[in-house]
Amino acid sequence: MSRRVVRQSKFRHVFGQAAKADQAYEDIRVSKVTWDSSFCAVNPKFLAIIVEAGGGGAFIVLPLAKTGRVDKNHPLVTGHTAPVLDIDWCPHNDNIIASASDDTTIMVWQIPDYTPMRNITEPIITLEGHSKRVGILSWHPTARNVLLSAGGDNVIIIWNVGTGEVLLSLDDMHPDIIHSVCWNSNGSLLATTCKDKTLRVVDPRKGQVVANNFEEPVALQEMDTSNGVLLPFYDPDSSIIYLCGKGDSSIRYFEITNEAPFVHYLNTFSSKEPQRGMGFMPKRGLDVSKCEIARFYKLHERKCEPIIMTVPRKSDLFQDDLYPDTPGPEPALEADEWLSGQDADPVLISLRDGYVPPKHRELRVTKRNILDARPPSGPRRSQSASDAPLSQNTLETLLQEIKALREQVQAQEQRITALENMLCELVDGTD
């Protein structure tokens, strides 16, 4: 009698669990725009979600610790004149985020560590080069300030955000709309999918398609009959791929190995509510003391719910086999070095003592970079004028003016709140 041999894997028993209700982010008006992006981006400091906004596009940025009900007057990041379609945090600076919009522009924003009092309306830089909507953004994994964008004009543009210059433009490779773009681990190649049902591997610096004739898949896995778009998230440290169906209510995950049959089904996390989008936390933002190997941020219609993937272990000690060294926030190359043909693997860090994101991360560059510091607004004053002490009368006058302005702002806020409440009552009355 033959005995069935069970495949050995430390990830066989990975299970998903939704966070408690008080750890969710409530009362967020998630965008209803019809686009196949994840609508959510997360890093160890912030959670960003594309939201509904009148008069243009906007997204909200929340500190990770700010759970619970979100104030309806919480400041937004606004500036686009049409809906925001995609957002992506810079992997080398947790305070920098890029947004792409239906208005054909890409904007790069500096998010302060504190919660601002007003909407953030001024980007650090606006990148203009696409002729149609921009729906895909992806930062280079190892080179500083290198950002990829893909638009409805079937063009991929690679930017140096630090100078606002176009490094590369890939114009004639895709005959139809580009569905997704992904860098390899060191940023030397791109993989793209297109509406023409062709997967291409591209060398962007040579401007060549190096592979596109994939006749037979290594493994074929039939998912279901749903027509929702699948959002794949791959963790190279554990070789697990997570598939989240947009409009679905489940997350399926598989382990990838080097031996046939290559793809091994692990489990499915299911819940009652369908997901409108999904954010995926980088490895350095996980809680290693709880054997957490992945964390998702599931978007509902009016909230965002963390979902934690855990490997059950009895020991409270650091699990070396679950947490190999992982890419950290330090870039391995400058933009000019990458463009000249250099490649470098990501700079790895250990998670043994956990990862604490820095409060302020300076961007070290070889030449002036617009992300380092923004110029002061208003005319410059001479050194003698700026050093002159203020008289007591002048100081008192300034304080009185500030007090009067603050009272005026508070009165206007109360008036705006009252008008919003009246508008809500009118809308509810007409429904």
Short mmCIF file of C-alpha atoms in Angstrom, two decimals, residues 222-403:
data_model
loop_
_atom_site.label_atom_id
_atom_site.label_comp_id
_atom_site.label_asym_id
_atom_site.label_seq_id
_atom_site.Cartn_x
_atom_site.Cartn_y
_atom_site.Cartn_z
CA GLU A 222 -7.94 27.97 -13.55
CA MET A 223 -9.31 30.43 -11.00
CA ASP A 224 -13.07 30.85 -11.47
CA THR A 225 -15.61 32.16 -13.94
CA SER A 226 -15.65 35.71 -12.53
CA ASN A 227 -14.91 38.51 -14.99
CA GLY A 228 -13.31 40.74 -12.33
CA VAL A 229 -9.74 41.90 -12.78
CA LEU A 230 -7.13 40.01 -10.76
CA LEU A 231 -4.67 42.12 -8.76
CA PRO A 232 -1.49 40.03 -8.26
CA PHE A 233 0.95 40.73 -5.41
CA TYR A 234 4.19 38.75 -5.30
CA ASP A 235 6.43 38.42 -2.24
CA PRO A 236 9.93 37.38 -3.45
CA ASP A 237 11.11 36.68 0.11
CA SER A 238 8.62 33.85 0.57
CA SER A 239 7.92 33.09 -3.14
CA ILE A 240 4.19 33.46 -2.49
CA ILE A 241 1.85 35.12 -4.99
CA TYR A 242 -1.45 36.54 -3.76
CA LEU A 243 -4.32 36.99 -6.21
CA CYS A 244 -7.04 39.46 -5.24
CA GLY A 245 -10.03 39.64 -7.54
CA LYS A 246 -11.49 43.12 -7.90
CA GLY A 247 -15.16 42.82 -7.06
CA ASP A 248 -14.43 39.45 -5.48
CA SER A 249 -14.41 38.76 -1.74
CA SER A 250 -11.45 36.40 -1.54
CA ILE A 251 -7.64 36.33 -1.67
CA ARG A 252 -6.10 33.18 -3.12
CA TYR A 253 -2.44 32.51 -2.52
CA PHE A 254 0.03 30.12 -4.09
CA GLU A 255 3.64 29.15 -3.46
CA ILE A 256 6.04 29.23 -6.41
CA THR A 257 8.85 26.66 -6.50
CA ASN A 258 11.61 25.67 -8.93
CA GLU A 259 10.32 22.13 -9.34
CA ALA A 260 7.27 20.84 -11.19
CA PRO A 261 4.42 21.57 -10.95
CA PHE A 262 5.94 24.98 -9.97
CA VAL A 263 2.70 26.50 -8.61
CA HIS A 264 1.23 25.09 -5.40
CA TYR A 265 -2.13 26.20 -4.07
CA LEU A 266 -1.95 27.11 -0.37
CA ASN A 267 -5.29 28.50 0.74
CA THR A 268 -8.01 31.11 0.23
CA PHE A 269 -8.98 33.93 2.55
CA SER A 270 -12.67 34.72 2.15
CA SER A 271 -14.89 37.40 3.60
CA LYS A 272 -18.42 38.64 3.01
CA GLU A 273 -17.80 42.03 1.42
CA PRO A 274 -16.31 42.44 -2.10
CA GLN A 275 -13.12 44.42 -2.45
CA ARG A 276 -12.97 47.67 -4.42
CA GLY A 277 -9.18 47.75 -4.33
CA MET A 278 -6.20 46.48 -2.36
CA GLY A 279 -2.98 47.81 -0.86
CA PHE A 280 0.07 45.64 -0.13
CA MET A 281 2.47 46.54 2.67
CA PRO A 282 6.22 46.29 1.92
CA LYS A 283 8.01 43.63 3.97
CA ARG A 284 9.76 46.21 6.18
CA GLY A 285 6.38 47.41 7.46
CA LEU A 286 5.29 44.05 8.91
CA ASP A 287 5.21 42.96 12.56
CA VAL A 288 7.91 40.28 12.74
CA SER A 289 7.11 39.49 16.40
CA LYS A 290 3.77 37.99 15.29
CA CYS A 291 5.14 36.00 12.32
CA GLU A 292 3.25 38.28 9.94
CA ILE A 293 4.41 37.59 6.37
CA ALA A 294 1.98 39.84 4.47
CA ARG A 295 -0.57 42.56 5.17
CA PHE A 296 -3.26 43.78 2.82
CA TYR A 297 -5.45 46.86 3.04
CA LYS A 298 -8.81 45.91 1.58
CA LEU A 299 -11.01 48.73 0.27
CA HIS A 300 -14.74 48.53 0.87
CA GLU A 301 -17.25 51.10 -0.33
CA ARG A 302 -16.81 53.26 2.79
CA LYS A 303 -13.84 51.83 4.68
CA CYS A 304 -10.41 50.23 4.51
CA GLU A 305 -9.79 46.99 6.40
CA PRO A 306 -6.35 45.49 7.15
CA ILE A 307 -5.99 41.75 6.47
CA ILE A 308 -3.02 40.00 8.08
CA MET A 309 -1.38 36.84 6.74
CA THR A 310 0.41 34.84 9.45
CA VAL A 311 2.51 31.71 9.71
CA PRO A 312 1.56 29.92 12.94
CA ARG A 313 4.61 29.49 15.19
CA LYS A 314 4.81 28.71 18.90
CA SER A 315 8.04 30.57 19.58
CA ASP A 316 8.14 34.34 20.16
CA LEU A 317 11.73 34.54 18.91
CA PHE A 318 12.69 36.06 15.57
CA GLN A 319 12.09 33.52 12.79
CA ASP A 320 15.12 33.68 10.47
CA ASP A 321 13.58 31.34 7.92
CA LEU A 322 10.50 33.57 7.49
CA TYR A 323 12.38 36.85 7.27
CA PRO A 324 15.47 36.83 5.06
CA ASP A 325 17.12 40.19 4.48
CA THR A 326 14.71 42.34 2.48
CA PRO A 327 15.03 45.50 0.34
CA GLY A 328 15.39 48.60 2.48
CA PRO A 329 14.82 52.29 1.74
CA GLU A 330 18.38 52.99 0.56
CA PRO A 331 18.74 53.23 -3.25
CA ALA A 332 21.59 51.32 -4.87
CA LEU A 333 22.03 53.64 -7.87
CA GLU A 334 21.52 57.20 -8.98
CA ALA A 335 19.29 57.87 -11.99
CA ASP A 336 22.23 58.80 -14.25
CA GLU A 337 24.11 55.63 -13.29
CA TRP A 338 21.14 53.45 -14.19
CA LEU A 339 20.61 55.27 -17.48
CA SER A 340 24.28 54.76 -18.40
CA GLY A 341 23.81 50.98 -18.19
CA GLN A 342 24.67 50.10 -14.60
CA ASP A 343 22.58 47.59 -12.66
CA ALA A 344 22.60 46.84 -8.95
CA ASP A 345 20.59 44.59 -6.67
CA PRO A 346 18.51 46.23 -3.93
CA VAL A 347 20.30 47.24 -0.72
CA LEU A 348 19.05 44.71 1.84
CA ILE A 349 18.29 45.21 5.53
CA SER A 350 17.61 42.78 8.37
CA LEU A 351 14.26 42.77 10.14
CA ARG A 352 15.62 41.06 13.26
CA ASP A 353 15.09 44.17 15.40
CA GLY A 354 12.10 45.39 13.39
CA TYR A 355 12.06 48.41 11.10
CA VAL A 356 11.49 51.93 12.36
CA PRO A 357 10.85 54.43 9.55
CA PRO A 358 12.84 57.66 9.91
CA LYS A 359 10.90 60.84 10.64
CA HIS A 360 12.72 62.87 8.00
CA ARG A 361 14.67 61.23 5.24
CA GLU A 362 16.98 63.50 3.28
CA LEU A 363 17.45 62.67 -0.38
CA ARG A 364 21.15 62.40 -1.10
CA VAL A 365 21.88 63.20 -4.71
CA THR A 366 24.90 64.03 -6.79
CA LYS A 367 23.32 67.20 -8.14
CA ARG A 368 20.57 69.58 -7.11
CA ASN A 369 17.31 67.75 -6.60
CA ILE A 370 13.91 69.36 -6.38
CA LEU A 371 12.78 66.75 -3.83
CA ASP A 372 15.43 67.80 -1.31
CA ALA A 373 13.97 71.13 -0.36
CA ARG A 374 11.32 73.35 -1.80
CA PRO A 375 12.14 77.00 -2.47
CA PRO A 376 10.67 79.50 -0.04
CA SER A 377 7.49 81.15 -1.26
CA GLY A 378 7.48 84.92 -1.69
CA PRO A 379 10.32 87.31 -2.42
CA ARG A 380 13.67 86.75 -0.82
CA ARG A 381 14.79 89.21 1.80
CA SER A 382 18.29 90.49 2.23
CA GLN A 383 20.37 89.17 5.10
CA SER A 384 20.24 92.53 6.90
CA ALA A 385 16.45 92.75 6.62
CA SER A 386 15.91 89.21 7.90
CA ASP A 387 18.19 89.76 10.86
CA ALA A 388 16.58 93.05 11.97
CA PRO A 389 14.71 92.62 15.30
CA LEU A 390 10.98 93.37 15.43
CA SER A 391 9.79 96.17 17.68
CA GLN A 392 7.24 95.47 20.42
CA ASN A 393 4.51 97.44 18.65
CA THR A 394 5.11 95.60 15.37
CA LEU A 395 5.01 92.24 17.13
CA GLU A 396 1.73 93.06 18.90
CA THR A 397 0.20 94.23 15.63
CA LEU A 398 1.21 90.99 13.90
CA LEU A 399 -0.23 88.90 16.73
CA GLN A 400 -3.54 90.77 16.56
CA GLU A 401 -3.71 90.26 12.79
CA ILE A 402 -2.98 86.55 13.19
CA LYS A 403 -5.71 86.26 15.83
#
